[in-house]
CSV table of C-alpha atoms in Angstrom, one decimal:
chain,number,residue,atom,x,y,z
A,1,MET,CA,-18.9,76.0,32.0
A,2,LEU,CA,-17.5,73.6,28.5
A,3,SER,CA,-14.6,75.8,27.8
A,4,HIS,CA,-13.3,76.6,31.6
A,5,VAL,CA,-12.3,72.5,31.7
A,6,LEU,CA,-11.2,72.3,28.3
A,7,ARG,CA,-9.0,75.4,30.2
A,8,SER,CA,-8.1,72.9,33.1
A,9,LEU,CA,-7.0,70.8,31.1
A,10,THR,CA,-4.7,72.2,28.8
A,11,SER,CA,-3.2,74.3,32.4
A,12,ASP,CA,0.0,73.6,33.9
A,13,HIS,CA,-1.2,70.8,35.9
A,14,GLY,CA,-3.9,69.4,33.7
A,15,LEU,CA,-3.9,66.2,31.7
A,16,VAL,CA,-2.9,68.5,28.4
A,17,PRO,CA,0.5,70.1,28.4
A,18,ARG,CA,-0.5,73.8,27.6
A,19,LYS,CA,3.3,74.1,25.5
A,20,TRP,CA,5.2,71.5,23.2
A,21,GLU,CA,8.8,72.1,23.0
A,22,PHE,CA,10.1,71.0,19.8
A,23,ARG,CA,13.4,69.7,19.0
A,24,GLU,CA,14.8,68.2,15.4
A,25,GLU,CA,16.0,65.2,16.7
A,26,ILE,CA,16.0,63.3,19.8
A,27,PRO,CA,18.7,60.1,20.5
A,28,LEU,CA,17.6,56.4,20.6
A,29,VAL,CA,20.0,55.0,24.6
A,30,GLY,CA,19.5,52.5,26.2
A,31,SER,CA,15.6,51.9,27.8
A,32,ASP,CA,14.3,53.9,24.6
A,33,ARG,CA,16.6,51.2,22.1
A,34,SER,CA,15.4,48.2,24.0
A,35,LEU,CA,11.7,49.1,24.0
A,36,PHE,CA,11.6,50.6,19.9
A,37,ILE,CA,13.3,47.1,19.2
A,38,ALA,CA,11.4,45.5,21.1
A,39,MET,CA,8.3,47.4,19.4
A,40,GLY,CA,9.6,46.8,16.2
A,41,THR,CA,10.2,42.8,16.7
A,42,ILE,CA,7.0,42.7,17.7
A,43,ALA,CA,5.4,45.0,14.9
A,44,LEU,CA,7.2,42.6,13.1
A,45,ILE,CA,5.7,40.2,13.4
A,46,SER,CA,2.1,41.5,13.5
A,47,LEU,CA,3.2,42.9,9.9
A,48,VAL,CA,3.7,39.3,8.8
A,49,SER,CA,0.5,37.5,10.4
A,50,SER,CA,-1.9,40.8,9.5
A,51,LEU,CA,0.3,40.3,5.2
A,52,SER,CA,-0.5,35.8,5.7
A,53,LEU,CA,-4.2,36.5,6.7
A,54,LEU,CA,-5.1,39.1,4.0
A,55,SER,CA,-3.2,37.0,1.0
A,56,PHE,CA,-5.2,33.7,2.5
A,57,LEU,CA,-8.1,35.6,2.7
A,58,THR,CA,-8.4,37.9,-0.7
A,59,TYR,CA,-7.1,34.5,-2.6
A,60,ARG,CA,-10.5,32.9,-0.3
A,61,PHE,CA,-12.8,36.4,-2.5
A,62,VAL,CA,-11.0,35.4,-5.4
A,63,TYR,CA,-11.2,31.9,-6.0
A,64,TRP,CA,-14.5,31.5,-4.1
A,65,GLN,CA,-16.2,29.1,-6.5
A,66,ARG,CA,-13.1,26.2,-5.0
A,67,TYR,CA,-14.6,26.6,-1.8
A,68,TYR,CA,-18.8,28.3,-1.3
A,69,LYS,CA,-21.5,28.4,-2.9
A,70,SER,CA,-22.2,31.9,-2.3
A,71,PRO,CA,-19.7,34.6,-2.6
A,72,LEU,CA,-17.0,34.7,0.4
A,73,ALA,CA,-17.1,39.2,-0.6
A,74,LYS,CA,-20.8,38.9,0.6
A,75,ASN,CA,-19.9,37.9,4.1
A,76,GLN,CA,-20.7,40.7,5.8
A,77,TYR,CA,-18.4,39.4,8.5
A,78,VAL,CA,-14.9,38.3,6.7
A,79,VAL,CA,-16.0,42.3,4.7
A,80,LEU,CA,-15.7,43.6,8.5
A,81,ILE,CA,-12.7,42.0,9.6
A,82,TYR,CA,-11.2,42.3,6.9
A,83,ASN,CA,-11.3,46.6,6.8
A,84,LEU,CA,-9.7,45.4,10.6
A,85,LEU,CA,-6.6,44.0,9.0
A,86,LEU,CA,-6.4,46.8,6.6
A,87,VAL,CA,-6.9,48.4,9.5
A,88,ASP,CA,-3.8,46.3,12.0
A,89,LEU,CA,-1.4,46.7,8.9
A,90,GLN,CA,-1.3,49.7,8.7
A,91,GLN,CA,-0.6,49.5,12.6
A,92,SER,CA,2.0,47.3,12.0
A,93,LEU,CA,4.2,49.6,8.9
A,94,ALA,CA,3.6,52.6,11.6
A,95,PHE,CA,5.7,51.5,14.5
A,96,LEU,CA,7.7,48.7,11.7
A,97,ILE,CA,9.4,52.2,10.9
A,98,SER,CA,10.8,51.9,14.9
A,99,LEU,CA,13.7,49.7,13.3
A,100,TYR,CA,14.5,52.3,11.0
A,101,TRP,CA,15.5,54.3,13.8
A,102,VAL,CA,17.5,52.0,16.2
A,103,SER,CA,19.2,51.6,13.4
A,104,VAL,CA,19.7,55.7,12.8
A,105,GLY,CA,19.9,55.9,16.4
A,106,SER,CA,17.9,58.6,16.9
A,107,VAL,CA,14.1,59.4,16.1
A,108,ARG,CA,14.2,62.4,13.3
A,109,PHE,CA,11.9,65.4,12.2
A,110,GLY,CA,11.7,66.0,8.7
A,111,GLU,CA,12.5,62.6,7.5
A,112,ALA,CA,10.2,60.4,5.3
A,113,ALA,CA,9.4,57.9,7.8
A,114,CYS,CA,8.8,60.3,10.0
A,115,TYR,CA,5.8,61.6,8.5
A,116,LEU,CA,4.9,58.3,7.3
A,117,GLN,CA,5.3,57.0,11.3
A,118,GLY,CA,2.8,59.4,12.5
A,119,TRP,CA,0.4,59.0,9.0
A,120,TRP,CA,0.0,55.4,9.7
A,121,ILE,CA,-0.7,56.3,13.3
A,122,GLN,CA,-3.1,58.6,12.6
A,123,THR,CA,-5.2,56.7,10.6
A,124,GLY,CA,-5.0,53.4,11.7
A,125,ASP,CA,-5.1,53.7,15.6
A,126,PRO,CA,-8.9,55.2,16.1
A,127,GLY,CA,-9.7,53.0,12.3
A,128,SER,CA,-8.1,50.3,14.5
A,129,GLY,CA,-11.3,51.3,17.5
A,130,LEU,CA,-13.6,52.2,15.0
A,131,PHE,CA,-13.6,48.9,13.1
A,132,VAL,CA,-13.8,47.4,16.5
A,133,LEU,CA,-17.1,48.8,17.6
A,134,SER,CA,-18.3,48.6,14.2
A,135,ILE,CA,-18.2,44.4,14.2
A,136,ALA,CA,-19.2,45.2,17.6
A,137,LEU,CA,-22.4,47.1,16.3
A,138,HIS,CA,-23.0,44.7,13.3
A,139,THR,CA,-23.2,42.0,16.0
A,140,GLY,CA,-25.4,43.1,18.1
A,141,ALA,CA,-28.0,44.4,15.3
A,142,VAL,CA,-27.9,40.9,14.4
A,143,VAL,CA,-29.2,39.4,17.2
A,144,LEU,CA,-31.5,42.1,18.4
A,145,ARG,CA,-33.1,42.2,15.2
A,146,GLY,CA,-32.4,38.2,13.9
A,147,ARG,CA,-30.8,39.7,10.5
A,148,GLN,CA,-28.5,42.0,8.7
A,149,VAL,CA,-28.4,44.6,7.1
A,150,THR,CA,-29.0,44.7,3.2
A,151,PHE,CA,-25.3,44.4,1.2
A,152,GLN,CA,-25.7,47.9,-1.0
A,153,THR,CA,-26.1,49.5,3.0
A,154,PHE,CA,-23.8,47.1,4.3
A,155,ILE,CA,-20.4,48.8,2.4
A,156,TRP,CA,-22.1,52.0,2.2
A,157,CYS,CA,-20.7,52.1,5.7
A,158,VAL,CA,-18.2,50.4,6.0
A,159,VAL,CA,-17.2,53.2,3.1
A,160,GLY,CA,-18.6,56.1,5.0
A,161,LEU,CA,-16.2,54.3,8.2
A,162,TRP,CA,-12.5,54.3,6.1
A,163,ALA,CA,-14.5,58.2,4.4
A,164,PHE,CA,-14.9,58.6,7.8
A,165,ILE,CA,-11.1,57.5,9.0
A,166,LEU,CA,-9.2,59.5,6.9
A,167,ILE,CA,-11.3,63.1,7.4
A,168,LEU,CA,-10.0,62.2,10.8
A,169,GLY,CA,-6.2,61.9,9.5
A,170,PHE,CA,-7.1,64.9,7.4
A,171,ILE,CA,-7.8,67.6,10.0
A,172,PRO,CA,-4.4,67.7,11.4
A,173,VAL,CA,-2.7,68.2,8.3
A,174,GLY,CA,-4.9,70.9,7.7
A,175,LEU,CA,-5.2,72.8,10.3
A,176,TYR,CA,-0.8,72.8,11.0
A,177,GLY,CA,0.0,71.5,7.1
A,178,LYS,CA,4.3,69.7,6.2
A,179,ASP,CA,5.2,70.3,11.0
A,180,VAL,CA,1.4,68.1,12.1
A,181,PHE,CA,4.5,65.8,13.1
A,182,VAL,CA,6.6,66.1,15.5
A,183,ILE,CA,8.2,64.0,18.7
A,184,SER,CA,7.0,63.3,21.3
A,185,GLU,CA,7.8,63.7,24.9
A,186,ALA,CA,8.0,59.6,24.7
A,187,ASN,CA,10.9,59.8,21.9
A,188,TRP,CA,7.6,59.0,19.5
A,189,VAL,CA,6.5,60.1,16.5
A,190,CYS,CA,2.8,61.9,17.2
A,191,ASN,CA,0.5,64.4,15.4
A,192,ALA,CA,1.1,67.9,16.8
A,193,SER,CA,-2.6,68.3,17.2
A,194,TYR,CA,-3.1,65.7,20.0
A,195,TRP,CA,-0.5,68.7,22.1
A,196,SER,CA,-1.5,72.3,21.2
């Protein structure tokens, strides 16, 4: 039954295309160029705001004695938000590469920018969702239990979450090698495992 459903999704009339059309380079013209400029501009704003908040929190982590009675790094909510900002920084870097594609006039497979964009999207997208989910689960657990998990358990959960995010990124690289990131139908560098 499951194999039938999967086959129907990958058929010509399903949600996911069966064949991938490989293209080395796609020129950016017209509305594509405008969209890439808009995306890159918003990514630049996101990068500046993420870096600003990360710098502020890092400063407060290091010099916590000046501002707090206990270390800020022991606040589990702040640590989760800090990790979410790290993932958002990756996403903004990935989208910022759109401005590079605009400057060269096309999206090109095989360039370092292609691989960086693909990797940062591959780890940033699920990472962002997983850290938002972890904040929600942590908040729900605190509300239901009335107390937080031990700090050591919490740190192991955060480390485990990062390991899971990296494993999600390495699986397609292991399956497809250097051709893992390809140019999608939307002129976007994406992971080939989504389309095979």
